[in-house]
Amino acid sequence: MANGVVDMGGRRGQVSDSDWCIIRTSAAGTIAVHAALADAGIEAWTPIGLEKKLVGKTRKPVQRRVALLPTFAFARYGALPELLRLSRSPSPSYQCWDPDEKRMVMRGCPTFSIFRHGSIYPAVTDRELDRLRVIEQKGRPVAAVRMIEAGEAVRYPDAGFDGLTGVVQTVQGRWAFVLFEGFGQSAKVDRTRLLSAA
């Protein structure tokens, strides 16, 4: 999964600030760590699905968010110094703007660590996370998936189009007709599986 590294002494390897570092936490804290990092202004992501659970005496079905990859989250590599500071703190906390109180407030963050291999922190590219993004989209109702629109630059991560980018020509319900680079005509693909090329 790793395509590059940063030496703990600060010497940079083949990484970009737009790559992702790997966050480790408890299974129960996965979504909470993701939310806290995002709240602190650090771009973070973890695949999240929806699970139906029957609750109460009436066995009423309730949907709840669950981590699809428990104990793992990802944060932009450019935030590594701040992530290391937070992860090494005995009581991780960060400052953020509270719109209700109209002032900066301190908030806590669940404990986490940054995955390290020897003296390096492996980097993960956006493309390496594509399969996880597809799994996340498959697990959600179609209404909850961000639908790609005509004119958008996209990637389709499998079915022979892996690594190719294209532009959505038209959309018909669940299907999109995409003109991939090097193809003479549009290909019909499942719109819910398209990923942004940005």
mmCIF file of N, CA and C in Angstrom, residues 62-150:
data_model
loop_
_atom_site.group_PDB
_atom_site.id
_atom_site.type_symbol
_atom_site.label_atom_id
_atom_site.label_comp_id
_atom_site.label_asym_id
_atom_site.label_seq_id
_atom_site.Cartn_x
_atom_site.Cartn_y
_atom_site.Cartn_z
ATOM 1 N N VAL A 62 -33.384 0.886 13.091
ATOM 2 C CA VAL A 62 -32.673 2.165 13.151
ATOM 3 C C VAL A 62 -31.372 2.019 12.370
ATOM 4 N N GLN A 63 -31.044 3.051 11.595
ATOM 5 C CA GLN A 63 -29.788 3.026 10.854
ATOM 6 C C GLN A 63 -28.711 3.717 11.676
ATOM 7 N N ARG A 64 -27.533 3.123 11.704
ATOM 8 C CA ARG A 64 -26.424 3.769 12.388
ATOM 9 C C ARG A 64 -25.174 3.669 11.529
ATOM 10 N N ARG A 65 -24.274 4.618 11.724
ATOM 11 C CA ARG A 65 -23.022 4.643 10.972
ATOM 12 C C ARG A 65 -22.018 3.695 11.623
ATOM 13 N N VAL A 66 -21.331 2.917 10.795
ATOM 14 C CA VAL A 66 -20.317 1.991 11.297
ATOM 15 C C VAL A 66 -19.043 2.128 10.465
ATOM 16 N N ALA A 67 -17.918 1.920 11.118
ATOM 17 C CA ALA A 67 -16.631 1.951 10.417
ATOM 18 C C ALA A 67 -16.481 0.665 9.616
ATOM 19 N N LEU A 68 -16.203 0.788 8.321
ATOM 20 C CA LEU A 68 -16.024 -0.386 7.470
ATOM 21 C C LEU A 68 -14.609 -0.961 7.580
ATOM 22 N N LEU A 69 -13.698 -0.163 8.106
ATOM 23 C CA LEU A 69 -12.315 -0.604 8.299
ATOM 24 C C LEU A 69 -11.919 -0.230 9.736
ATOM 25 N N PRO A 70 -12.522 -0.921 10.730
ATOM 26 C CA PRO A 70 -12.291 -0.544 12.131
ATOM 27 C C PRO A 70 -10.806 -0.479 12.477
ATOM 28 N N THR A 71 -10.457 0.490 13.269
ATOM 29 C CA THR A 71 -9.107 0.808 13.771
ATOM 30 C C THR A 71 -8.264 1.612 12.786
ATOM 31 N N PHE A 72 -8.734 1.818 11.540
ATOM 32 C CA PHE A 72 -7.946 2.562 10.560
ATOM 33 C C PHE A 72 -8.670 3.817 10.076
ATOM 34 N N ALA A 73 -7.918 4.899 9.952
ATOM 35 C CA ALA A 73 -8.393 6.118 9.297
ATOM 36 C C ALA A 73 -7.194 6.677 8.533
ATOM 37 N N PHE A 74 -7.436 7.680 7.728
ATOM 38 C CA PHE A 74 -6.373 8.275 6.920
ATOM 39 C C PHE A 74 -6.432 9.792 7.053
ATOM 40 N N ALA A 75 -5.259 10.435 7.086
ATOM 41 C CA ALA A 75 -5.191 11.892 7.157
ATOM 42 C C ALA A 75 -4.137 12.365 6.172
ATOM 43 N N ARG A 76 -4.319 13.579 5.660
ATOM 44 C CA ARG A 76 -3.374 14.102 4.669
ATOM 45 C C ARG A 76 -1.966 14.160 5.233
ATOM 46 N N TYR A 77 -1.015 13.743 4.416
ATOM 47 C CA TYR A 77 0.377 13.654 4.845
ATOM 48 C C TYR A 77 0.941 15.015 5.243
ATOM 49 N N GLY A 78 0.447 16.070 4.629
ATOM 50 C CA GLY A 78 0.932 17.412 4.952
ATOM 51 C C GLY A 78 0.686 17.793 6.398
ATOM 52 N N ALA A 79 -0.265 17.108 7.054
ATOM 53 C CA ALA A 79 -0.592 17.404 8.455
ATOM 54 C C ALA A 79 0.197 16.519 9.421
ATOM 55 N N LEU A 80 1.190 15.771 8.927
ATOM 56 C CA LEU A 80 1.917 14.829 9.773
ATOM 57 C C LEU A 80 2.510 15.470 11.033
ATOM 58 N N PRO A 81 3.158 16.638 10.965
ATOM 59 C CA PRO A 81 3.697 17.232 12.206
ATOM 60 C C PRO A 81 2.611 17.482 13.259
ATOM 61 N N GLU A 82 1.470 18.010 12.846
ATOM 62 C CA GLU A 82 0.366 18.263 13.774
ATOM 63 C C GLU A 82 -0.211 16.951 14.307
ATOM 64 N N LEU A 83 -0.309 15.948 13.440
ATOM 65 C CA LEU A 83 -0.814 14.636 13.865
ATOM 66 C C LEU A 83 0.115 13.992 14.890
ATOM 67 N N LEU A 84 1.420 14.111 14.674
ATOM 68 C CA LEU A 84 2.379 13.563 15.632
ATOM 69 C C LEU A 84 2.259 14.278 16.977
ATOM 70 N N ARG A 85 2.101 15.595 16.951
ATOM 71 C CA ARG A 85 1.941 16.352 18.193
ATOM 72 C C ARG A 85 0.700 15.885 18.945
ATOM 73 N N LEU A 86 -0.420 15.759 18.216
ATOM 74 C CA LEU A 86 -1.662 15.318 18.855
ATOM 75 C C LEU A 86 -1.542 13.906 19.407
ATOM 76 N N SER A 87 -0.963 13.008 18.617
ATOM 77 C CA SER A 87 -0.905 11.600 19.020
ATOM 78 C C SER A 87 0.017 11.379 20.219
ATOM 79 N N ARG A 88 1.003 12.253 20.395
ATOM 80 C CA ARG A 88 1.958 12.098 21.500
ATOM 81 C C ARG A 88 1.499 12.814 22.774
ATOM 82 N N SER A 89 0.437 13.568 22.673
ATOM 83 C CA SER A 89 -0.065 14.298 23.834
ATOM 84 C C SER A 89 -0.732 13.333 24.805
ATOM 85 N N PRO A 90 -0.497 13.511 26.135
ATOM 86 C CA PRO A 90 -1.164 12.617 27.097
ATOM 87 C C PRO A 90 -2.673 12.777 27.090
ATOM 88 N N SER A 91 -3.140 13.963 26.685
ATOM 89 C CA SER A 91 -4.580 14.222 26.586
ATOM 90 C C SER A 91 -4.821 14.988 25.290
ATOM 91 N N PRO A 92 -4.948 14.269 24.158
ATOM 92 C CA PRO A 92 -5.055 14.958 22.863
ATOM 93 C C PRO A 92 -6.202 15.967 22.829
ATOM 94 N N SER A 93 -5.890 17.210 22.462
ATOM 95 C CA SER A 93 -6.915 18.246 22.349
ATOM 96 C C SER A 93 -6.521 19.220 21.247
ATOM 97 N N TYR A 94 -7.475 19.948 20.756
ATOM 98 C CA TYR A 94 -7.243 20.899 19.682
ATOM 99 C C TYR A 94 -8.196 22.071 19.849
ATOM 100 N N GLN A 95 -7.857 23.180 19.201
ATOM 101 C CA GLN A 95 -8.703 24.369 19.235
ATOM 102 C C GLN A 95 -9.502 24.451 17.947
ATOM 103 N N CYS A 96 -10.765 24.844 18.069
ATOM 104 C CA CYS A 96 -11.585 25.054 16.879
ATOM 105 C C CYS A 96 -12.639 26.120 17.194
ATOM 106 N N TRP A 97 -13.228 26.655 16.146
ATOM 107 C CA TRP A 97 -14.238 27.688 16.273
ATOM 108 C C TRP A 97 -15.594 27.058 16.576
ATOM 109 N N ASP A 98 -16.242 27.541 17.638
ATOM 110 C CA ASP A 98 -17.584 27.080 17.988
ATOM 111 C C ASP A 98 -18.579 28.124 17.501
ATOM 112 N N PRO A 99 -19.387 27.802 16.470
ATOM 113 C CA PRO A 99 -20.311 28.806 15.921
ATOM 114 C C PRO A 99 -21.415 29.202 16.893
ATOM 115 N N ASP A 100 -21.768 28.313 17.816
ATOM 116 C CA ASP A 100 -22.806 28.659 18.799
ATOM 117 C C ASP A 100 -22.286 29.635 19.846
ATOM 118 N N GLU A 101 -21.075 29.367 20.353
ATOM 119 C CA GLU A 101 -20.495 30.243 21.360
ATOM 120 C C GLU A 101 -19.764 31.431 20.743
ATOM 121 N N LYS A 102 -19.542 31.368 19.419
ATOM 122 C CA LYS A 102 -18.846 32.419 18.676
ATOM 123 C C LYS A 102 -17.465 32.736 19.266
ATOM 124 N N ARG A 103 -16.721 31.671 19.538
ATOM 125 C CA ARG A 103 -15.359 31.816 20.047
ATOM 126 C C ARG A 103 -14.602 30.506 19.837
ATOM 127 N N MET A 104 -13.278 30.588 19.985
ATOM 128 C CA MET A 104 -12.455 29.393 19.891
ATOM 129 C C MET A 104 -12.615 28.583 21.179
ATOM 130 N N VAL A 105 -12.737 27.262 21.041
ATOM 131 C CA VAL A 105 -12.886 26.389 22.202
ATOM 132 C C VAL A 105 -11.907 25.222 22.082
ATOM 133 N N MET A 106 -11.603 24.619 23.227
ATOM 134 C CA MET A 106 -10.751 23.435 23.246
ATOM 135 C C MET A 106 -11.640 22.196 23.238
ATOM 136 N N ARG A 107 -11.290 21.231 22.411
ATOM 137 C CA ARG A 107 -12.025 19.967 22.365
ATOM 138 C C ARG A 107 -11.047 18.806 22.455
ATOM 139 N N GLY A 108 -11.543 17.699 22.978
ATOM 140 C CA GLY A 108 -10.711 16.514 23.115
ATOM 141 C C GLY A 108 -10.794 15.618 21.894
ATOM 142 N N CYS A 109 -9.782 14.801 21.733
ATOM 143 C CA CYS A 109 -9.729 13.850 20.618
ATOM 144 C C CYS A 109 -9.413 12.473 21.200
ATOM 145 N N PRO A 110 -10.078 11.410 20.730
ATOM 146 C CA PRO A 110 -9.717 10.068 21.206
ATOM 147 C C PRO A 110 -8.245 9.773 20.896
ATOM 148 N N THR A 111 -7.645 8.921 21.681
ATOM 149 C CA THR A 111 -6.232 8.606 21.455
ATOM 150 C C THR A 111 -6.061 7.843 20.138
ATOM 151 N N PHE A 112 -4.948 8.108 19.480
ATOM 152 C CA PHE A 112 -4.628 7.441 18.217
ATOM 153 C C PHE A 112 -3.124 7.451 18.035
ATOM 154 N N SER A 113 -2.653 6.698 17.068
ATOM 155 C CA SER A 113 -1.241 6.715 16.697
ATOM 156 C C SER A 113 -1.144 6.759 15.179
ATOM 157 N N ILE A 114 0.025 7.141 14.688
ATOM 158 C CA ILE A 114 0.261 7.132 13.245
ATOM 159 C C ILE A 114 1.057 5.867 12.935
ATOM 160 N N PHE A 115 0.568 5.100 11.980
ATOM 161 C CA PHE A 115 1.224 3.838 11.622
ATOM 162 C C PHE A 115 2.648 4.117 11.162
ATOM 163 N N ARG A 116 3.574 3.362 11.716
ATOM 164 C CA ARG A 116 4.988 3.532 11.406
ATOM 165 C C ARG A 116 5.590 2.175 11.095
ATOM 166 N N HIS A 117 6.472 2.143 10.116
ATOM 167 C CA HIS A 117 7.203 0.914 9.777
ATOM 168 C C HIS A 117 8.679 1.212 9.994
ATOM 169 N N GLY A 118 9.234 0.697 11.086
ATOM 170 C CA GLY A 118 10.617 1.035 11.422
ATOM 171 C C GLY A 118 10.709 2.520 11.743
ATOM 172 N N SER A 119 11.524 3.230 10.993
ATOM 173 C CA SER A 119 11.699 4.662 11.231
ATOM 174 C C SER A 119 10.931 5.520 10.230
ATOM 175 N N ILE A 120 10.023 4.902 9.470
ATOM 176 C CA ILE A 120 9.317 5.660 8.433
ATOM 177 C C ILE A 120 7.798 5.589 8.616
ATOM 178 N N TYR A 121 7.126 6.598 8.101
ATOM 179 C CA TYR A 121 5.661 6.651 8.090
ATOM 180 C C TYR A 121 5.208 6.428 6.652
ATOM 181 N N PRO A 122 4.664 5.248 6.334
ATOM 182 C CA PRO A 122 4.250 4.973 4.954
ATOM 183 C C PRO A 122 3.201 5.969 4.461
ATOM 184 N N ALA A 123 3.267 6.266 3.174
ATOM 185 C CA ALA A 123 2.301 7.164 2.539
ATOM 186 C C ALA A 123 1.404 6.356 1.611
ATOM 187 N N VAL A 124 0.146 6.753 1.538
ATOM 188 C CA VAL A 124 -0.847 6.092 0.688
ATOM 189 C C VAL A 124 -1.398 7.140 -0.279
ATOM 190 N N THR A 125 -1.503 6.788 -1.560
ATOM 191 C CA THR A 125 -2.022 7.734 -2.541
ATOM 192 C C THR A 125 -3.548 7.638 -2.630
ATOM 193 N N ASP A 126 -4.147 8.645 -3.258
ATOM 194 C CA ASP A 126 -5.592 8.627 -3.483
ATOM 195 C C ASP A 126 -6.013 7.379 -4.248
ATOM 196 N N ARG A 127 -5.264 7.030 -5.281
ATOM 197 C CA ARG A 127 -5.625 5.864 -6.098
ATOM 198 C C ARG A 127 -5.625 4.577 -5.285
ATOM 199 N N GLU A 128 -4.722 4.489 -4.310
ATOM 200 C CA GLU A 128 -4.656 3.288 -3.483
ATOM 201 C C GLU A 128 -5.869 3.168 -2.562
ATOM 202 N N LEU A 129 -6.570 4.267 -2.355
ATOM 203 C CA LEU A 129 -7.786 4.247 -1.529
ATOM 204 C C LEU A 129 -9.054 4.062 -2.362
ATOM 205 N N ASP A 130 -8.926 4.046 -3.687
ATOM 206 C CA ASP A 130 -10.104 3.937 -4.564
ATOM 207 C C ASP A 130 -10.974 2.734 -4.241
ATOM 208 N N ARG A 131 -10.378 1.582 -4.041
ATOM 209 C CA ARG A 131 -11.180 0.375 -3.794
ATOM 210 C C ARG A 131 -11.972 0.498 -2.501
ATOM 211 N N LEU A 132 -11.385 1.124 -1.478
ATOM 212 C CA LEU A 132 -12.123 1.356 -0.236
ATOM 213 C C LEU A 132 -13.283 2.317 -0.460
ATOM 214 N N ARG A 133 -13.073 3.329 -1.301
ATOM 215 C CA ARG A 133 -14.154 4.288 -1.587
ATOM 216 C C ARG A 133 -15.311 3.602 -2.310
ATOM 217 N N VAL A 134 -14.985 2.682 -3.228
ATOM 218 C CA VAL A 134 -16.025 1.943 -3.942
ATOM 219 C C VAL A 134 -16.800 1.061 -2.971
ATOM 220 N N ILE A 135 -16.083 0.377 -2.068
ATOM 221 C CA ILE A 135 -16.754 -0.461 -1.063
ATOM 222 C C ILE A 135 -17.676 0.394 -0.201
ATOM 223 N N GLU A 136 -17.211 1.584 0.172
ATOM 224 C CA GLU A 136 -18.044 2.481 0.984
ATOM 225 C C GLU A 136 -19.314 2.871 0.228
ATOM 226 N N GLN A 137 -19.176 3.200 -1.054
ATOM 227 C CA GLN A 137 -20.340 3.598 -1.839
ATOM 228 C C GLN A 137 -21.310 2.444 -2.034
ATOM 229 N N LYS A 138 -20.789 1.239 -2.229
ATOM 230 C CA LYS A 138 -21.660 0.073 -2.430
ATOM 231 C C LYS A 138 -22.511 -0.202 -1.201
ATOM 232 N N GLY A 139 -21.977 0.087 -0.022
ATOM 233 C CA GLY A 139 -22.698 -0.197 1.209
ATOM 234 C C GLY A 139 -23.744 0.827 1.581
ATOM 235 N N ARG A 140 -23.858 1.891 0.818
ATOM 236 C CA ARG A 140 -24.809 2.944 1.148
ATOM 237 C C ARG A 140 -26.009 2.894 0.212
ATOM 238 N N PRO A 141 -27.157 3.350 0.694
ATOM 239 C CA PRO A 141 -28.294 3.470 -0.218
ATOM 240 C C PRO A 141 -27.943 4.458 -1.326
ATOM 241 N N VAL A 142 -28.494 4.251 -2.521
ATOM 242 C CA VAL A 142 -28.183 5.115 -3.658
ATOM 243 C C VAL A 142 -28.432 6.578 -3.313
ATOM 244 N N ALA A 143 -29.464 6.858 -2.520
ATOM 245 C CA ALA A 143 -29.784 8.244 -2.160
ATOM 246 C C ALA A 143 -28.677 8.895 -1.336
ATOM 247 N N ALA A 144 -27.863 8.085 -0.644
ATOM 248 C CA ALA A 144 -26.813 8.632 0.216
ATOM 249 C C ALA A 144 -25.481 8.794 -0.514
ATOM 250 N N VAL A 145 -25.374 8.288 -1.735
ATOM 251 C CA VAL A 145 -24.139 8.380 -2.500
ATOM 252 C C VAL A 145 -24.148 9.669 -3.311
ATOM 253 N N ARG A 146 -23.010 10.414 -3.266
ATOM 254 C CA ARG A 146 -22.933 11.631 -4.072
ATOM 255 C C ARG A 146 -22.906 11.234 -5.542
ATOM 256 N N MET A 147 -23.892 11.686 -6.271
ATOM 257 C CA MET A 147 -23.992 11.296 -7.669
ATOM 258 C C MET A 147 -23.191 12.257 -8.555
ATOM 259 N N ILE A 148 -22.422 11.676 -9.447
ATOM 260 C CA ILE A 148 -21.632 12.444 -10.399
ATOM 261 C C ILE A 148 -22.569 12.998 -11.468
ATOM 262 N N GLU A 149 -22.303 14.221 -11.886
ATOM 263 C CA GLU A 149 -23.146 14.882 -12.884
ATOM 264 C C GLU A 149 -22.405 15.043 -14.210
ATOM 265 N N ALA A 150 -23.157 15.362 -15.269
ATOM 266 C CA ALA A 150 -22.571 15.585 -16.593
ATOM 267 C C ALA A 150 -21.556 16.718 -16.534
#
